[in-house]
Tab-separated table of C-alpha atoms and ligand atoms in Angstrom:
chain	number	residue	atom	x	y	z
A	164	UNK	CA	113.200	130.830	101.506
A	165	UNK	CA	113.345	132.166	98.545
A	166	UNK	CA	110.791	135.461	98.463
A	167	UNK	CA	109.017	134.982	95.280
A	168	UNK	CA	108.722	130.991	95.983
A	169	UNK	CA	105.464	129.238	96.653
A	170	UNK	CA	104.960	126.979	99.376
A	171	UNK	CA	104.895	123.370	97.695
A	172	UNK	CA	101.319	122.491	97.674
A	173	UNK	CA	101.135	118.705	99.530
A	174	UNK	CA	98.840	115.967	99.171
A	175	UNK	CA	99.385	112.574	101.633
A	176	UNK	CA	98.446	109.771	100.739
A	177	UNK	CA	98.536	107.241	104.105
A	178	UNK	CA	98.846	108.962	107.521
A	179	UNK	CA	100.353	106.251	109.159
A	180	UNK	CA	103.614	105.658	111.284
A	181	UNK	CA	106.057	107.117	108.175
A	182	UNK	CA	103.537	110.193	108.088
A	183	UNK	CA	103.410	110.546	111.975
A	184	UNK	CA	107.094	111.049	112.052
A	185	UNK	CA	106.849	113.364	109.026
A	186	UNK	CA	104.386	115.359	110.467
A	187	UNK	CA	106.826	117.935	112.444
A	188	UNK	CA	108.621	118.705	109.557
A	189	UNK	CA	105.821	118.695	107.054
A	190	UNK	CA	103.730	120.999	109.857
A	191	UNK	CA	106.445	123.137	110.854
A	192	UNK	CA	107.981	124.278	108.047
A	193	UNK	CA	107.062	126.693	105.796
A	194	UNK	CA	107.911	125.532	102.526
A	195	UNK	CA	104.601	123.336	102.626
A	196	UNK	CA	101.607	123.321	102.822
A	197	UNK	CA	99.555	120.308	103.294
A	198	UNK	CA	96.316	120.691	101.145
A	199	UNK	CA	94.926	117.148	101.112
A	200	UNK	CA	95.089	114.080	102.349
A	201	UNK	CA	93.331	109.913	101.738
A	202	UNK	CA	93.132	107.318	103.998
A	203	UNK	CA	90.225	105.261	105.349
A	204	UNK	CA	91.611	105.849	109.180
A	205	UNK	CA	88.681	108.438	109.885
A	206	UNK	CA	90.346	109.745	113.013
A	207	UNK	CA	93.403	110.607	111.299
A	208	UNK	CA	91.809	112.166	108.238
A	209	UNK	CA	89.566	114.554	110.797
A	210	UNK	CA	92.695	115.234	112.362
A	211	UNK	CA	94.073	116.352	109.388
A	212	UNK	CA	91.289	118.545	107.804
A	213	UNK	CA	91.455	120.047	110.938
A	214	UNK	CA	94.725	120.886	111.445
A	215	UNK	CA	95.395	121.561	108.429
A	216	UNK	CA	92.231	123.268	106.712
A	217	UNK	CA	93.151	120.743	104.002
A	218	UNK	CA	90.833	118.955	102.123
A	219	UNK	CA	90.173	114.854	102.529
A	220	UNK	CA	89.836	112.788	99.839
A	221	UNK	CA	87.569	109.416	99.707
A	222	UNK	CA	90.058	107.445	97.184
A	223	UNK	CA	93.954	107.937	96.137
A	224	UNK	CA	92.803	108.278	92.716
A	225	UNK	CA	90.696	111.626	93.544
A	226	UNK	CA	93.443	113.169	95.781
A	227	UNK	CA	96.173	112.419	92.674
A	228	UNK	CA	93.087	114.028	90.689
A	229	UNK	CA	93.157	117.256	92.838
A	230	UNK	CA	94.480	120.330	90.961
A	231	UNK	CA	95.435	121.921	94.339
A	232	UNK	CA	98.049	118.968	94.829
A	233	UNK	CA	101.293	119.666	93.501
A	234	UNK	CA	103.184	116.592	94.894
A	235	UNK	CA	101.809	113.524	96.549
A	236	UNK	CA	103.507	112.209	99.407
A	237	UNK	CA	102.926	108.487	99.059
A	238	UNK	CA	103.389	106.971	102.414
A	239	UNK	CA	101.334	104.071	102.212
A	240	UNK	CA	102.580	100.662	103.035
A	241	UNK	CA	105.337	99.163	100.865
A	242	UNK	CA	103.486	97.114	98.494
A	243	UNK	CA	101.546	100.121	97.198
A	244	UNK	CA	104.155	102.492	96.238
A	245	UNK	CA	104.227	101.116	92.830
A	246	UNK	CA	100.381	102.167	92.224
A	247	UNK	CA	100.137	104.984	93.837
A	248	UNK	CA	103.079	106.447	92.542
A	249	UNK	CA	101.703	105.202	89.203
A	250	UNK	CA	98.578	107.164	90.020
A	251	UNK	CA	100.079	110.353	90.713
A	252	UNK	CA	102.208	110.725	88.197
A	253	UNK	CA	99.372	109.813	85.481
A	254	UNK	CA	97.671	112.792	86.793
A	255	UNK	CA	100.713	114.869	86.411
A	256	UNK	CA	101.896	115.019	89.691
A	257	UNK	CA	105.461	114.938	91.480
A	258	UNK	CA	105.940	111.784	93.956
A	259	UNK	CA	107.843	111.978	97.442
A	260	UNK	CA	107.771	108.330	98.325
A	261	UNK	CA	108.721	106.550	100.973
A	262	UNK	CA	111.221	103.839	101.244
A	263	UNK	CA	111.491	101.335	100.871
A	264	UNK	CA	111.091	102.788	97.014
A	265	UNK	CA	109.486	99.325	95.877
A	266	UNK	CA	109.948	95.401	96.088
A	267	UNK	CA	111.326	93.900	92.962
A	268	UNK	CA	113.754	95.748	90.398
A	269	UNK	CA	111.101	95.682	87.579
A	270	UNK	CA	108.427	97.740	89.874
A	271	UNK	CA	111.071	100.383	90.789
A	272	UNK	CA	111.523	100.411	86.012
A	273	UNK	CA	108.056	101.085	86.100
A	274	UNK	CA	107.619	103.934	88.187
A	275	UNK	CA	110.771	105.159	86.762
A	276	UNK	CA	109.051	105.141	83.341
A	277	UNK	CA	105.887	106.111	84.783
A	278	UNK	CA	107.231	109.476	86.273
A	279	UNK	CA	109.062	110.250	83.058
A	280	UNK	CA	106.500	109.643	80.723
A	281	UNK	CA	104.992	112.168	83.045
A	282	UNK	CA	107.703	114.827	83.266
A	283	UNK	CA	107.311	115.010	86.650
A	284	UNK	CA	109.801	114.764	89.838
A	285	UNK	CA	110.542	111.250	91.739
A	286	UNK	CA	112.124	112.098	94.850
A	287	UNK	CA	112.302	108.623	97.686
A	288	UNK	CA	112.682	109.308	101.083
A	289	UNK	CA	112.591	109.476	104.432
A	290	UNK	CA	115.633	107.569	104.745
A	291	UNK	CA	118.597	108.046	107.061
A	292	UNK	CA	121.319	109.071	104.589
A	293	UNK	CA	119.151	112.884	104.657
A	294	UNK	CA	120.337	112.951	108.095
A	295	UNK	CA	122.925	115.953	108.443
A	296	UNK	CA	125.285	114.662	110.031
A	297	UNK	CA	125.542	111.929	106.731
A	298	UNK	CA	125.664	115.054	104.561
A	299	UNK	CA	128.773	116.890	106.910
A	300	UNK	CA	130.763	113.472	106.341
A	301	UNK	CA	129.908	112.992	102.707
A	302	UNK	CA	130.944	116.931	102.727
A	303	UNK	CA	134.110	115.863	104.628
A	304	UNK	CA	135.189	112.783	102.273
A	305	UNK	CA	134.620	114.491	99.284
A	306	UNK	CA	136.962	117.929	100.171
A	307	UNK	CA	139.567	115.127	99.958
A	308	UNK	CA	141.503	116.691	102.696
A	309	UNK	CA	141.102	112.931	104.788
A	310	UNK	CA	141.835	110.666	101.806
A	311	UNK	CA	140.109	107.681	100.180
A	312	UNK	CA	137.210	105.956	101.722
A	313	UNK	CA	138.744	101.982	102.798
A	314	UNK	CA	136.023	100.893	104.592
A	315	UNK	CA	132.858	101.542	106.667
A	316	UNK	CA	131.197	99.983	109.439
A	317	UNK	CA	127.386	100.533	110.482
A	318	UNK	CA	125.419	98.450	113.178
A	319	UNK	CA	122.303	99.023	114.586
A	320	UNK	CA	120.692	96.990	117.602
A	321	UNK	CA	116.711	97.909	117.877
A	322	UNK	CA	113.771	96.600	118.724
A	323	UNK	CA	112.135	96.857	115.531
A	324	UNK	CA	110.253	93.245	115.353
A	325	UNK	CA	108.625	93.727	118.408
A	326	UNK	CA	107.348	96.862	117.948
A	327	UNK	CA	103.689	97.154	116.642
A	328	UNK	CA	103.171	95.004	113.465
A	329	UNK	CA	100.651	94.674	110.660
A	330	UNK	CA	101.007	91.072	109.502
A	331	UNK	CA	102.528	92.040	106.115
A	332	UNK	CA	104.869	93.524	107.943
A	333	UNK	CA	105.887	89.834	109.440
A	334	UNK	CA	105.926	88.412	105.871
A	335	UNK	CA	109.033	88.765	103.703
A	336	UNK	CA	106.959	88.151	100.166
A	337	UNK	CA	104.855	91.481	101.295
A	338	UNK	CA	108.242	93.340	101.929
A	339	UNK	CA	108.133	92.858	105.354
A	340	UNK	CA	111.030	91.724	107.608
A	341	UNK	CA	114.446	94.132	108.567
A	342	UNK	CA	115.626	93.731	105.226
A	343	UNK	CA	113.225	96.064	103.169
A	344	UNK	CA	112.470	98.250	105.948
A	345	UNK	CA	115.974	99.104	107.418
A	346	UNK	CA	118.630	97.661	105.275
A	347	UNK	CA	117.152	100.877	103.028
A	348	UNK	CA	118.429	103.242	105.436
A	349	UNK	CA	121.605	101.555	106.361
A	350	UNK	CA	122.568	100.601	102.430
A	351	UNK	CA	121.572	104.176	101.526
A	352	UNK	CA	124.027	105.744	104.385
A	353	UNK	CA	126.867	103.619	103.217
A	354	UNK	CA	126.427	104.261	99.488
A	355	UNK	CA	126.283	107.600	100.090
A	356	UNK	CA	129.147	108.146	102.098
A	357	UNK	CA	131.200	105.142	99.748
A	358	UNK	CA	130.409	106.553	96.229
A	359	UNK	CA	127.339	104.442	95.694
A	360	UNK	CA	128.749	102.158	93.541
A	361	UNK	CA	128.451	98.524	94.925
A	362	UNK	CA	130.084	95.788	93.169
A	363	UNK	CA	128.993	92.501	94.997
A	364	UNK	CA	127.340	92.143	97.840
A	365	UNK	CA	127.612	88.754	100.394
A	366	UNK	CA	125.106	88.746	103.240
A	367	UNK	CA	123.961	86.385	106.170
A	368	UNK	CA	120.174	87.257	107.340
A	369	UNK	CA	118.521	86.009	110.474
A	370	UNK	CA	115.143	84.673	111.046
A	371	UNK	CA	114.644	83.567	114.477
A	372	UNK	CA	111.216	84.069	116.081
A	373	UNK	CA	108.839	81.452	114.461
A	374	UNK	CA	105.872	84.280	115.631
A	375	UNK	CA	107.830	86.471	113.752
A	376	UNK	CA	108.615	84.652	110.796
A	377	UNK	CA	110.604	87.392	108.503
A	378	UNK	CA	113.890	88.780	108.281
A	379	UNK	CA	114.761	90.193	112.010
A	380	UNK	CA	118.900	90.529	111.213
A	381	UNK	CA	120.937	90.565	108.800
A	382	UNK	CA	124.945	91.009	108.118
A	383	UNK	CA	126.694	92.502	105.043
A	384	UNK	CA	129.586	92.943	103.320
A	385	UNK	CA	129.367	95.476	100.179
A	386	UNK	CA	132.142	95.742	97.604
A	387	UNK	CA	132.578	99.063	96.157
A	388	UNK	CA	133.751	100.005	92.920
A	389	UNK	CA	136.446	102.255	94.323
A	390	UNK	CA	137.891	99.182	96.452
A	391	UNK	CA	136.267	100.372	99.591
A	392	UNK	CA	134.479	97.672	101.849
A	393	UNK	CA	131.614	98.044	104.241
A	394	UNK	CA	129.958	96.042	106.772
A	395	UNK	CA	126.465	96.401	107.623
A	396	UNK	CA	124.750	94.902	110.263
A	397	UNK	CA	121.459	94.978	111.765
A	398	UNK	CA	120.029	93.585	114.215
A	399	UNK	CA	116.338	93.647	115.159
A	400	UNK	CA	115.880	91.598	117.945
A	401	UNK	CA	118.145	93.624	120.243
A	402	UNK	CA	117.856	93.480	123.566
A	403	UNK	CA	121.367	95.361	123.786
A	404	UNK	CA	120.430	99.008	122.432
A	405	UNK	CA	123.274	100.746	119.889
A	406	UNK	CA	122.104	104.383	120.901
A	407	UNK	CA	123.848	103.606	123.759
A	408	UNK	CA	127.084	104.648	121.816
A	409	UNK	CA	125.091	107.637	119.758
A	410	UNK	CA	126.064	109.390	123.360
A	411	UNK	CA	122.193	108.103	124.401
A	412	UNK	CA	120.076	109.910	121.738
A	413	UNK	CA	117.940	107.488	120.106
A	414	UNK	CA	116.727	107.408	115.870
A	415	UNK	CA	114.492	110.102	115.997
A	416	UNK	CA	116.814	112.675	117.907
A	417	UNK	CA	115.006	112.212	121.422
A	418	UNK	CA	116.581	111.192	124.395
A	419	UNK	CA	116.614	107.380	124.601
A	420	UNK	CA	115.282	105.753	127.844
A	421	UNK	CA	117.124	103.310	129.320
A	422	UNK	CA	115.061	99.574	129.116
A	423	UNK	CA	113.355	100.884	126.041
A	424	UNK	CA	113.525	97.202	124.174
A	425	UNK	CA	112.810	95.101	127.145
A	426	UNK	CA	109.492	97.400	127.795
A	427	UNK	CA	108.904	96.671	123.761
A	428	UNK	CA	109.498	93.004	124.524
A	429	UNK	CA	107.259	93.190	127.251
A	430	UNK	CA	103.901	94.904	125.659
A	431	UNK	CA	104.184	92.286	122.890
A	432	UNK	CA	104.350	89.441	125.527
A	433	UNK	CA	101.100	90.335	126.856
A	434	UNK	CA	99.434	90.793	122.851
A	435	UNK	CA	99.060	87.461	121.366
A	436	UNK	CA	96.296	88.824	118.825
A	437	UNK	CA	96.862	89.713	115.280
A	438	UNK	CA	94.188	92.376	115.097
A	439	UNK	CA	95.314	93.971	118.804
A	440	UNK	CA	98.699	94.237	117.574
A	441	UNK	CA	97.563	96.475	114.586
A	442	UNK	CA	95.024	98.397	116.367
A	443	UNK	CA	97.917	99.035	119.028
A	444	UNK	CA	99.883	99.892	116.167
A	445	UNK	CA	97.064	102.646	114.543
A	446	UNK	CA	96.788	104.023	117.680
A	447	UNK	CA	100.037	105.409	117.711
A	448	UNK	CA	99.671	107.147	114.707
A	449	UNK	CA	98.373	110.305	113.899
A	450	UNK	CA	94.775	111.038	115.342
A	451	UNK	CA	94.948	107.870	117.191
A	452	UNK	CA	93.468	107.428	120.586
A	453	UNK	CA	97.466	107.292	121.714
A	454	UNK	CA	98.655	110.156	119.344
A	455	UNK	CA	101.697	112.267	120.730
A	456	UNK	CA	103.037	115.011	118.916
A	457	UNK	CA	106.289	115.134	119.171
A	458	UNK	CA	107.631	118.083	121.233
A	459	UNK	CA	110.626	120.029	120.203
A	460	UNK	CA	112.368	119.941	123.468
A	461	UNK	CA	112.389	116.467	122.799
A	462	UNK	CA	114.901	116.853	120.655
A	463	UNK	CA	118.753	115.846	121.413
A	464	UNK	CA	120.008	115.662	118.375
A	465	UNK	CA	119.706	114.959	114.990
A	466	UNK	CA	118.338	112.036	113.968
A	467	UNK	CA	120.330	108.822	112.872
A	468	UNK	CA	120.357	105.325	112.179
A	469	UNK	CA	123.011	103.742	114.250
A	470	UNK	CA	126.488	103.662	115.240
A	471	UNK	CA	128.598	104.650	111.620
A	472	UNK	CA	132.158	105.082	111.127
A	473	UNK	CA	133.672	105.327	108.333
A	474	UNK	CA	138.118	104.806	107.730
A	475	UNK	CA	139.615	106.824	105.330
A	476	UNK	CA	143.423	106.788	104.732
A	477	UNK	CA	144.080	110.101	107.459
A	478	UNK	CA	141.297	109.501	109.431
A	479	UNK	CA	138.075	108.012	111.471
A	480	UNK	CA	135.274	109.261	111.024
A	481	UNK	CA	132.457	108.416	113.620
A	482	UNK	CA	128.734	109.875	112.462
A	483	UNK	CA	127.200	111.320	116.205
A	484	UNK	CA	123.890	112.937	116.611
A	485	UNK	CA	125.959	115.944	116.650
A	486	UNK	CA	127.806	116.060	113.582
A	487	UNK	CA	131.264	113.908	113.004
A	488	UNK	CA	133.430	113.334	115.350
A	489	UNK	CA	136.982	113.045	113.377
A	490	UNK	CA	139.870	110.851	114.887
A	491	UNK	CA	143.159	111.628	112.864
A	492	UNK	CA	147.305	112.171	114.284
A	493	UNK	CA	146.335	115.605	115.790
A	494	UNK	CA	143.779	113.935	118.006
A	495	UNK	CA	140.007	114.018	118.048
A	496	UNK	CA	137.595	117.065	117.028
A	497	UNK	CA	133.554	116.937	116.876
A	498	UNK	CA	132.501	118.854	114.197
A	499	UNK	CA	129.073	119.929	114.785
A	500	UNK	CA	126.154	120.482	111.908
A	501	UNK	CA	124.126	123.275	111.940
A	502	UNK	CA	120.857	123.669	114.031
A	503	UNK	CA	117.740	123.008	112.227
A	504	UNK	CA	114.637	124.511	112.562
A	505	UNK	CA	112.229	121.327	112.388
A	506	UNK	CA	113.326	117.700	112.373
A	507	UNK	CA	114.389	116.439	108.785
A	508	UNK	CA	114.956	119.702	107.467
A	509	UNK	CA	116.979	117.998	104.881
A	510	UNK	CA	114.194	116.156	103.174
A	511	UNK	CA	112.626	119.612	102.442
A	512	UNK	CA	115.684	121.011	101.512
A	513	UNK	CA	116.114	118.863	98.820
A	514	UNK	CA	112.800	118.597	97.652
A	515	UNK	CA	112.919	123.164	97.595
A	516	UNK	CA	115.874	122.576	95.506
A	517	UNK	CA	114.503	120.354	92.859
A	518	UNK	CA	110.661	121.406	93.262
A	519	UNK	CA	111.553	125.282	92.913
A	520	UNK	CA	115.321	125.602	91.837
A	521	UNK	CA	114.847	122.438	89.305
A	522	UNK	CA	117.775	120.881	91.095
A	523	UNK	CA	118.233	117.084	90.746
A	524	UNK	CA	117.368	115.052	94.060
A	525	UNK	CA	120.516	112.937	95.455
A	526	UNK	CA	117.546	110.863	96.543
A	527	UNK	CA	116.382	110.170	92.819
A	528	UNK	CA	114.491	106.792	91.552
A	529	UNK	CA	117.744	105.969	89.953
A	530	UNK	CA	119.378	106.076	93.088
A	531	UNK	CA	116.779	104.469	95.316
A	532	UNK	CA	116.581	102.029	93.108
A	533	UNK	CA	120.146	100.875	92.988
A	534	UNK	CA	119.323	101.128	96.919
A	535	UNK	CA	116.845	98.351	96.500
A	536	UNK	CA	119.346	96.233	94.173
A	537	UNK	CA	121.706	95.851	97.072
A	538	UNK	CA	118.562	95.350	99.808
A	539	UNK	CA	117.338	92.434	97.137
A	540	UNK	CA	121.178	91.378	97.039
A	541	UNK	CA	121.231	90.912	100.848
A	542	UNK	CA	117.763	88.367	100.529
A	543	UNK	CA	119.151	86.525	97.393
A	544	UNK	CA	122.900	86.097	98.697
A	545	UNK	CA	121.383	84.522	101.983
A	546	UNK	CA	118.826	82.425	100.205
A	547	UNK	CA	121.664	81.010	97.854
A	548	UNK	CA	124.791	81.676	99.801
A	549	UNK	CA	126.810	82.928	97.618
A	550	UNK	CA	128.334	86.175	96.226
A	551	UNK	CA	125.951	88.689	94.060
A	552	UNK	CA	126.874	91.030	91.704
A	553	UNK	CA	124.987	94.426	90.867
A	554	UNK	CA	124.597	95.571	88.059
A	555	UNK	CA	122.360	99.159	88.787
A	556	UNK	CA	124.349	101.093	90.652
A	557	UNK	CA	125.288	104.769	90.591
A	558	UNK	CA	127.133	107.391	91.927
A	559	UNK	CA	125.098	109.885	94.167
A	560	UNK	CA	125.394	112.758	91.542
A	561	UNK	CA	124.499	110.234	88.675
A	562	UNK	CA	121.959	109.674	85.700
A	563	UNK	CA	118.114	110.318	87.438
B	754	NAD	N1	111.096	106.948	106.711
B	754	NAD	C1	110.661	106.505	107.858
B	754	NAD	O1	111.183	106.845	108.899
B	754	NAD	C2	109.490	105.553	107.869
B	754	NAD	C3	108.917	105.183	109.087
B	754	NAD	C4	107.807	104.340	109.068
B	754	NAD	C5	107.336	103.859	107.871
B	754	NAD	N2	107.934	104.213	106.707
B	754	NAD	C6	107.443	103.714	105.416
B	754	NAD	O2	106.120	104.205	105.219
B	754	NAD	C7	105.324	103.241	104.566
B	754	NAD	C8	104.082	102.980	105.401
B	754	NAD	O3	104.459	102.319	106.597
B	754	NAD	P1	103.804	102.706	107.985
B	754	NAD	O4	104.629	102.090	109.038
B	754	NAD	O5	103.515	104.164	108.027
B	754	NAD	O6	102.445	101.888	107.890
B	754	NAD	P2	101.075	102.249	108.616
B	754	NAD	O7	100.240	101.051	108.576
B	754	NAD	O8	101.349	102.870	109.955
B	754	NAD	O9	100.468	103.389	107.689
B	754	NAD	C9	100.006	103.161	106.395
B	754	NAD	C10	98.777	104.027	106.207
B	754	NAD	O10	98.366	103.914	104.850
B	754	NAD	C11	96.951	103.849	104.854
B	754	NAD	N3	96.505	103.250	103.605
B	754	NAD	C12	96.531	101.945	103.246
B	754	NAD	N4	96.037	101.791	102.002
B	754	NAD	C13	95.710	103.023	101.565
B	754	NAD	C14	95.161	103.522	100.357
B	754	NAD	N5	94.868	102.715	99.339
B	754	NAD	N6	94.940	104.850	100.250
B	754	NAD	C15	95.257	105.681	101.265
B	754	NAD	N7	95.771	105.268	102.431
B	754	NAD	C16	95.998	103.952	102.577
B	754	NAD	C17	96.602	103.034	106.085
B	754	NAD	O11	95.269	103.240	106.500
B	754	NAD	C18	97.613	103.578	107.078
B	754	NAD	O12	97.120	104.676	107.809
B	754	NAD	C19	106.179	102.001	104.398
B	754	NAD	O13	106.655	101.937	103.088
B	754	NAD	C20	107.313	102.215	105.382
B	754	NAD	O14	108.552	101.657	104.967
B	754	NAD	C21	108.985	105.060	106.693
């Protein structure tokens, strides 16, 4: 850290599931410090003020109002980002938001314009494409020494309907359903490591649990500018688990037990209720009656989003939860990323960098945005079968 640097002064807004997973790196590192917080979950705020000595807030309007809060951490469910990014940056302040960064092309405009009338940072994220060993490959493509991208292939088998569900989070026209949620991650990855420019996309998507009536699958193919292909395919429903080829470590790093999505399957057989399911779901998070911290030994790796591996002309390259394991004539060498000190380092790394270094994020509205075209692509080429064509797109080191 940089020795004349202040810590960046954090206000959260939502400590829910995305904030729960934040809440090692956000609490362990010392770049932040977490000075406020809103959200009408009273065991989680306590929690918080505790923890934290930080202040809580009764509405998001006062914490945006809060001259201690340098950025706001919106993490509040999907439909919201638009407002409370809106919020923040009328009162001056930078925005991490979560993804996905909004649900129609014309919100993302808005809070685009809204954090530049401002002046003030837009950075989107959590998503998977901060994951290091993304970085190491994008590092690895772009040295040149392996060639052109040709084509990329990312799949992911979870259990991520049948976890617990708010009932917004069941209906596609309140961004709910695979498609918003983790087509963000897996269209981010790809972009990244493809040049970010997509050119059409053409997309099957899956609905098929009438209880569950969004978007549980989906299957991709994106044309890139440079000629490069990828496939990306999700699948929500899984009862087959992909971590079983990430060498057994699961999305968040941890070990993955075996059975996980049949014992996810099975809790949601025996919860019929609407309001159970969310209660079981706001029990998980943070200050919940079933809170866990995550411990560090639980970590086996870095964190991920699937199987990826991506062809260039001399060589494979398969993303592990190690690094990048690179298949080429000589044979096959892992190449290992460095050890972090908290989970996610890389989202605070690139916030330090634009926060105190005025760097511009990789992870920009522009970017997250162009994100979103392709995620909105997906929906619309299912819907009307046929080929879309973007028109947003940019390259990772693009316009903001
Ligand atoms: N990057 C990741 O890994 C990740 C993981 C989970 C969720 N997310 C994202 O985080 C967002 C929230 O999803 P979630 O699963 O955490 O939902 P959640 O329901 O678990 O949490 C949302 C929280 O926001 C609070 N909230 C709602 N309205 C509010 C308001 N007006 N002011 C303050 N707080 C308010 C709720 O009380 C709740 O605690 C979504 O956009 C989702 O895509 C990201």
């Amino acid at each position: 850290m940089n020795g004349m640097a202040q810590p960046i002064r954090f206000g959260v807004l939502g400590l829910g599931r995305a904030f729960t997973l934040m809440v090692p790196t956000l609490a362990g590192d010392p770049r932040i410090r977490l000075v406020a917080c809103c959200d009408p979950h009273e065991e989680a705020t306590v929690l918080f003020q505790q923890q934290f000595g930080a202040r809580v807030h009764a509405s998001a309007e006062a914490l945006c109002a809060d001259p201690q809060v340098e950025w706001v951490y919106v993490a509040t469910p999907h439909p919201l980002h638009e407002a409370h990014v809106a919020l923040a940056a009328a009162h001056g302040k930078h925005v991490l938001v979560e993804k996905p960064m909004a649900l129609s092309l014309a919100a993302c405009d808005r809070m685009l314009a809204a954090t530049r009338q401002a002046g003030t940072h837009l950075v989107v994220g959590h998503s998977h494409s901060f994951d290091s060993p993304v970085a190491l490959a994008r590092d690895l493509i772009r040295s040149g020494r392996y060639g052109q991208v040709q084509s990329i292939l990312a799949l992911n088998f979870t259990d991520f309907l049948y976890r617990p569900r708010r009932p917004e989070e069941l209906d596609t026209a309140q961004g709910g359903g695979v498609v918003f949620s983790q087509a963000a991650h897996q269209v981010d990855v790809v972009r990244l490591l493809a040049g970010g420019l997509v050119e059409s996309v053409y997309a099957r998507t899956g609905v098929w649990d009438r209880g569950r009536a969004t978007e549980g699958a989906y299957s991709a193919i994106l044309n890139f500018a440079s000629g490069a292909f990828a496939q990306v395919n999700y699948n929500g429903y899984g009862l087959f688990d992909s971590d079983v080829w990430m060498d057994g470590v699961g999305e968040l790093g941890q070990p993955k037990t075996a059975l996980t999505h049949q014992v996810t399957r099975q809790k949601r057989l025996t919860s019929t209720d609407e309001m159970a399911e969310v209660a079981q779901k706001a029990a998980r998070n943070y200050g919940g009656a079933a809170y866990k911290p995550q411990a560090s030994h639980e970590r086996a790796g870095f964190q991920h989003f699937g199987p990826v591996i991506v062809s260039c002309q001399g060589a494979d390259l398969r993303l592990t939860p190690q690094g990048v394991e690179v298949h080429d004539v000589q044979g096959v060498q892992l190449m290992r990323c460095a050890l972090q000190d908290v989970p996610r380092q890389e989202v605070l790394d690139e916030l330090w960098s634009v926060a105190r270094s005025g760097a511009q994020p990789v992870h920009s509205g522009a970017w997250s945005k162009a994100t979103m075209e392709v995620c909105l692509g997906i929906l619309a080429s299912a819907r009307e079968r046929k080929v879309m064509m973007m028109h947003h797109q940019i390259a990772p080191d693009g316009p903001t």
